[in-house]
């Protein structure tokens, strides 16, 4: 049995591609994290190593970038840097179990580079660090006063 259908090409609505950030350092928040595909299949590399896909939003513009954490010998350095950048406290050598849901809401500072694949440009996060001021907050200090001058001393 066949179904009759008249094809009409979709209208060009002038939609632009996803915005590309300029190369540089940006503050991000993880909006979502996946360890399985839409079909429910666990995400693994060609070599069989598991990975977690993060959807990270640049906080000022709302532009988002996918960032992957690979749980392999080669990917361990990147995972350790990410855990440190997001304030996860583990002791050296400590083993833990990580779940994709633990990453949602994490914030970090990421170095963004522009790369291309098949002629299309996209952003890639190449390094991560803690957001300055959020993980290490200190008490504000009062300016020192010289009792002889009765005025604020700038040091």
Short mmCIF file of C-alpha atoms in Angstrom, two decimals:
data_model
loop_
_atom_site.label_atom_id
_atom_site.label_comp_id
_atom_site.label_asym_id
_atom_site.label_seq_id
_atom_site.Cartn_x
_atom_site.Cartn_y
_atom_site.Cartn_z
CA UNK A 1 0.00 0.00 0.00
CA UNK A 2 1.37 3.41 -0.92
CA UNK A 3 0.46 6.84 0.39
CA UNK A 4 0.16 9.81 -1.94
CA UNK A 5 2.09 12.86 -0.76
CA UNK A 6 2.98 16.21 -2.36
CA UNK A 7 6.37 17.47 -1.18
CA UNK A 8 6.78 21.18 -0.46
CA UNK A 9 10.28 22.29 0.61
CA UNK A 10 10.40 24.03 3.98
CA UNK A 11 10.49 27.81 3.98
CA UNK A 12 13.82 29.50 4.60
CA UNK A 13 13.06 31.44 7.76
CA UNK A 14 16.47 33.10 7.76
CA UNK A 15 17.52 31.12 10.81
CA UNK A 16 21.13 31.64 11.68
CA UNK A 17 23.53 29.08 13.01
CA UNK A 18 24.16 28.79 16.74
CA UNK A 19 26.22 31.80 17.90
CA UNK A 20 29.97 31.27 18.14
CA UNK A 21 31.88 32.79 21.06
CA UNK A 22 35.16 34.56 20.38
CA UNK A 23 38.23 32.70 21.63
CA UNK A 24 38.91 33.51 25.30
CA UNK A 25 37.95 32.71 28.89
CA UNK A 26 34.28 32.56 29.92
CA UNK A 27 32.21 31.58 32.96
CA UNK A 28 29.92 28.58 32.44
CA UNK A 29 27.13 26.73 34.21
CA UNK A 30 26.19 23.15 33.34
CA UNK A 31 22.55 23.09 32.20
CA UNK A 32 22.34 19.36 31.57
CA UNK A 33 24.52 16.26 31.64
CA UNK A 34 24.05 12.97 29.82
CA UNK A 35 25.61 9.55 30.25
CA UNK A 36 23.16 7.83 27.91
CA UNK A 37 21.89 8.56 24.40
CA UNK A 38 18.28 9.50 23.65
CA UNK A 39 17.68 5.81 23.07
CA UNK A 40 18.95 4.99 26.57
CA UNK A 41 22.26 3.50 25.41
CA UNK A 42 25.25 4.25 27.65
CA UNK A 43 27.67 6.72 26.02
CA UNK A 44 30.99 5.03 25.23
CA UNK A 45 33.90 5.81 22.92
CA UNK A 46 34.99 3.55 20.06
CA UNK A 47 37.45 2.00 22.54
CA UNK A 48 34.62 1.25 25.00
CA UNK A 49 35.45 4.00 27.53
CA UNK A 50 32.42 5.66 29.16
CA UNK A 51 31.93 9.41 28.93
CA UNK A 52 29.57 12.12 30.12
CA UNK A 53 28.31 14.84 27.78
CA UNK A 54 27.80 18.25 29.44
CA UNK A 55 25.72 21.09 28.04
CA UNK A 56 27.46 24.19 29.43
CA UNK A 57 25.94 27.67 29.13
CA UNK A 58 28.14 30.76 28.95
CA UNK A 59 26.63 32.85 31.71
CA UNK A 60 26.75 36.33 30.13
CA UNK A 61 25.41 35.53 26.64
CA UNK A 62 23.42 32.33 27.14
CA UNK A 63 25.39 30.60 24.37
CA UNK A 64 25.89 26.93 25.14
CA UNK A 65 28.64 24.47 24.24
CA UNK A 66 28.77 20.70 24.58
CA UNK A 67 31.76 19.51 26.62
CA UNK A 68 32.68 15.85 27.12
CA UNK A 69 34.43 14.17 30.04
CA UNK A 70 36.06 10.88 29.02
CA UNK A 71 36.63 8.31 31.77
CA UNK A 72 39.78 6.72 30.37
CA UNK A 73 43.46 6.83 31.21
CA UNK A 74 43.97 9.60 28.64
CA UNK A 75 40.90 11.55 29.80
CA UNK A 76 41.68 11.39 33.53
CA UNK A 77 43.62 14.68 33.55
CA UNK A 78 40.67 16.53 32.01
CA UNK A 79 38.20 14.95 34.47
CA UNK A 80 40.44 15.82 37.44
CA UNK A 81 40.76 19.43 36.20
CA UNK A 82 36.96 19.67 35.83
CA UNK A 83 36.30 18.26 39.32
CA UNK A 84 38.81 20.74 40.80
CA UNK A 85 37.35 23.67 38.81
CA UNK A 86 33.84 22.94 40.07
CA UNK A 87 34.90 22.63 43.70
CA UNK A 88 34.46 18.88 44.06
CA UNK A 89 36.44 17.89 47.14
CA UNK A 90 38.21 14.56 46.90
CA UNK A 91 41.45 13.44 48.49
CA UNK A 92 44.40 12.38 46.31
CA UNK A 93 43.91 8.78 45.21
CA UNK A 94 40.30 8.64 46.45
CA UNK A 95 37.95 6.66 44.21
CA UNK A 96 34.37 7.78 43.75
CA UNK A 97 31.28 7.03 41.68
CA UNK A 98 30.09 9.82 39.41
CA UNK A 99 26.60 10.22 38.03
CA UNK A 100 25.69 12.67 35.24
CA UNK A 101 23.09 14.35 37.47
CA UNK A 102 25.87 15.43 39.88
CA UNK A 103 27.24 17.78 37.21
CA UNK A 104 24.07 19.82 36.61
CA UNK A 105 24.40 23.29 38.13
CA UNK A 106 28.21 23.11 38.36
CA UNK A 107 29.98 26.35 37.48
CA UNK A 108 33.48 26.79 36.08
CA UNK A 109 35.63 29.12 34.01
CA UNK A 110 36.51 27.68 30.61
CA UNK A 111 38.94 28.58 27.86
CA UNK A 112 37.06 28.59 24.57
CA UNK A 113 38.67 28.07 21.20
CA UNK A 114 37.14 28.10 17.74
CA UNK A 115 37.64 24.97 15.67
CA UNK A 116 36.12 23.67 12.47
CA UNK A 117 34.93 20.32 11.17
CA UNK A 118 33.64 19.67 7.65
CA UNK A 119 33.74 23.41 6.94
CA UNK A 120 31.56 24.33 9.93
CA UNK A 121 32.92 26.38 12.84
CA UNK A 122 32.09 25.61 16.43
CA UNK A 123 33.36 26.33 19.94
CA UNK A 124 35.36 23.92 22.06
CA UNK A 125 36.26 24.22 25.75
CA UNK A 126 39.95 23.35 26.02
CA UNK A 127 40.77 24.19 29.67
CA UNK A 128 38.82 24.70 32.88
CA UNK A 129 39.57 26.51 36.14
CA UNK A 130 37.52 27.60 39.15
CA UNK A 131 35.58 30.84 38.81
CA UNK A 132 37.62 33.35 40.77
CA UNK A 133 35.90 34.68 43.86
CA UNK A 134 33.21 32.00 44.14
CA UNK A 135 35.25 29.11 45.51
CA UNK A 136 37.65 31.28 47.51
CA UNK A 137 35.75 34.04 49.24
CA UNK A 138 37.46 36.01 51.95
CA UNK A 139 36.18 38.46 54.53
CA UNK A 140 36.47 42.11 53.46
CA UNK A 141 39.16 43.98 55.37
CA UNK A 142 39.01 47.47 56.82
CA UNK A 143 41.67 49.95 55.70
CA UNK A 144 44.51 50.45 58.19
CA UNK A 145 44.48 53.74 60.09
CA UNK A 146 47.58 55.68 61.17
CA UNK A 147 46.75 56.90 64.72
CA UNK A 148 49.08 59.92 64.34
CA UNK A 149 47.49 61.17 61.14
CA UNK A 150 43.94 60.03 61.88
CA UNK A 151 43.35 59.24 58.22
CA UNK A 152 43.20 56.11 56.09
CA UNK A 153 46.52 54.63 55.00
CA UNK A 154 46.36 53.00 51.55
CA UNK A 155 48.50 50.00 52.55
#
